[in-house]
Amino acid sequence: MRVTLLQAYELLINGDVVAVPTETVYGLAASLNRPSAIDRIFQLKGRPQNNPLIIHLSHVSQVSSYVNQYPPDFEALASTFWPGALTLVMPIIAEKIPASVRAHLPTAAFRIPQHPLSQKLISQTGPLVMPSANLSGKPSSTHWKHVTDDFGADFPILDGGICSKGVESTILFYQEERWSIIRLGAIVPSAFLPILGYEPQIEKPKNGEAPLCPGQMYRHYAPKAKLVMAKTFPIDGKGVIIGFSDRKYPSGYRVLNLGKTSDPNTSVKKLYSVLRQLDVEGIVTAEVDIDFPQEGLWLTLAERLWKASTQGVVA
Ligand code: TXA
Ligand code: MG
């Protein structure tokens, strides 16, 4: 059920949960000051308690009430990329943030979203926690209808149109005197070079160790359909391909297209809709054309596809 900005505000300050648009993906929002609403987010999503939430702010000065000290380059990162698709994980003053939000970690994640509706809303409500507005493990929502598909027709949603980025924020974490990327996202690693003087390393979970980004432990973004990664397609093959509009595929295939091979922005923006489309149509298996460069935003696309695939095997 679509609600107005005023209704969204009233629901949130009264301790309800509302779906809110951001430029990355829709979020399931609760006020940081409403513990029961925060608990409800975990229940609604079926989200494990050990997966912390991002705190969304409307102004950078708000961070100062949660941290003792900014890590190096925090101000430069914030002034360059906020509002926007960057999340920064920092050590915090633990008692200032509910343990459920930070999953009992000594750190918390912060972001200032850019979407005008989320900005306006947060400036009225104060800090909101917002995980992506999808059932845990499923593809994220980039349109209000996706939220309805997951949480029902009566669930309150602030309609902000199609998310302009369509993929989650990039998450940076400061450790051992450097920022590193603990989740790939809408901002590419090279964008940080001019600000930091180095390109942050992409952290991969190490064998047997808990990942720095707890969400990386779980299968994610996954449709019911089995996804099979492929670079070639037999001439007599048939079925469904998630592919590109400027490529020719054998005639037996139906193609769900992610846009052109020259335009990764469009491909990441369309990804979750296409993955959700598979389930709407009850498609059991889809092949995915992964013949694209392993760089820039394509890396984010590759990572999402990898996590969404049942078996994660490149064929
Ligand atoms: O673009 C986005 O970031 C969206 C929109 C709604 O803002 N939000 C989003 O939230 O993607 P979620 O909950 O789906 O993913 C947040 C990720 C999780 O993988 C979580 O483990 C990680 O952020 N995270 C949150 N707090 C953290 C912390 N203190 N340390 C490390 N990772 C953290
Ligand atoms: Mg998510």
mmCIF file of N, CA, C and O and ligand atoms in Angstrom, residues 45 47 132 134 140 168 183 220-221, ligand 2:
data_model
loop_
_atom_site.group_PDB
_atom_site.id
_atom_site.type_symbol
_atom_site.label_atom_id
_atom_site.label_comp_id
_atom_site.label_asym_id
_atom_site.label_seq_id
_atom_site.Cartn_x
_atom_site.Cartn_y
_atom_site.Cartn_z
ATOM 1 N N LYS A 45 11.846 -9.788 7.720
ATOM 2 C CA LYS A 45 12.769 -10.255 6.683
ATOM 3 C C LYS A 45 13.187 -11.706 6.873
ATOM 4 O O LYS A 45 13.688 -12.336 5.951
ATOM 5 N N ARG A 47 15.574 -12.265 9.018
ATOM 6 C CA ARG A 47 17.010 -11.955 8.981
ATOM 7 C C ARG A 47 17.697 -12.470 10.236
ATOM 8 O O ARG A 47 17.213 -12.247 11.349
ATOM 9 N N SER A 132 17.933 -3.768 3.148
ATOM 10 C CA SER A 132 17.211 -3.808 1.887
ATOM 11 C C SER A 132 15.826 -4.431 2.114
ATOM 12 O O SER A 132 15.662 -5.324 2.946
ATOM 13 N N ASN A 134 13.648 -6.706 1.231
ATOM 14 C CA ASN A 134 13.387 -7.991 0.596
ATOM 15 C C ASN A 134 13.418 -9.060 1.689
ATOM 16 O O ASN A 134 14.003 -8.831 2.745
ATOM 17 N N SER A 140 17.018 -8.021 -3.926
ATOM 18 C CA SER A 140 16.592 -6.754 -3.335
ATOM 19 C C SER A 140 15.482 -6.130 -4.184
ATOM 20 O O SER A 140 15.207 -6.581 -5.305
ATOM 21 N N GLU A 168 23.085 -2.143 -4.210
ATOM 22 C CA GLU A 168 23.360 -1.586 -2.887
ATOM 23 C C GLU A 168 24.618 -0.710 -2.851
ATOM 24 O O GLU A 168 25.456 -0.748 -3.745
ATOM 25 N N ARG A 183 31.961 -4.841 1.027
ATOM 26 C CA ARG A 183 30.896 -5.249 0.096
ATOM 27 C C ARG A 183 31.004 -4.379 -1.138
ATOM 28 O O ARG A 183 30.985 -3.157 -1.055
ATOM 29 N N HIS A 220 22.525 -14.843 -0.944
ATOM 30 C CA HIS A 220 21.864 -13.558 -1.095
ATOM 31 C C HIS A 220 21.269 -13.418 -2.473
ATOM 32 O O HIS A 220 21.718 -14.066 -3.399
ATOM 33 N N TYR A 221 20.395 -12.469 -2.606
ATOM 34 C CA TYR A 221 19.958 -11.965 -3.907
ATOM 35 C C TYR A 221 19.391 -13.073 -4.800
ATOM 36 O O TYR A 221 19.346 -12.938 -6.007
HETATM 37 MG MG MG B 2 20.285 -6.829 1.692
#
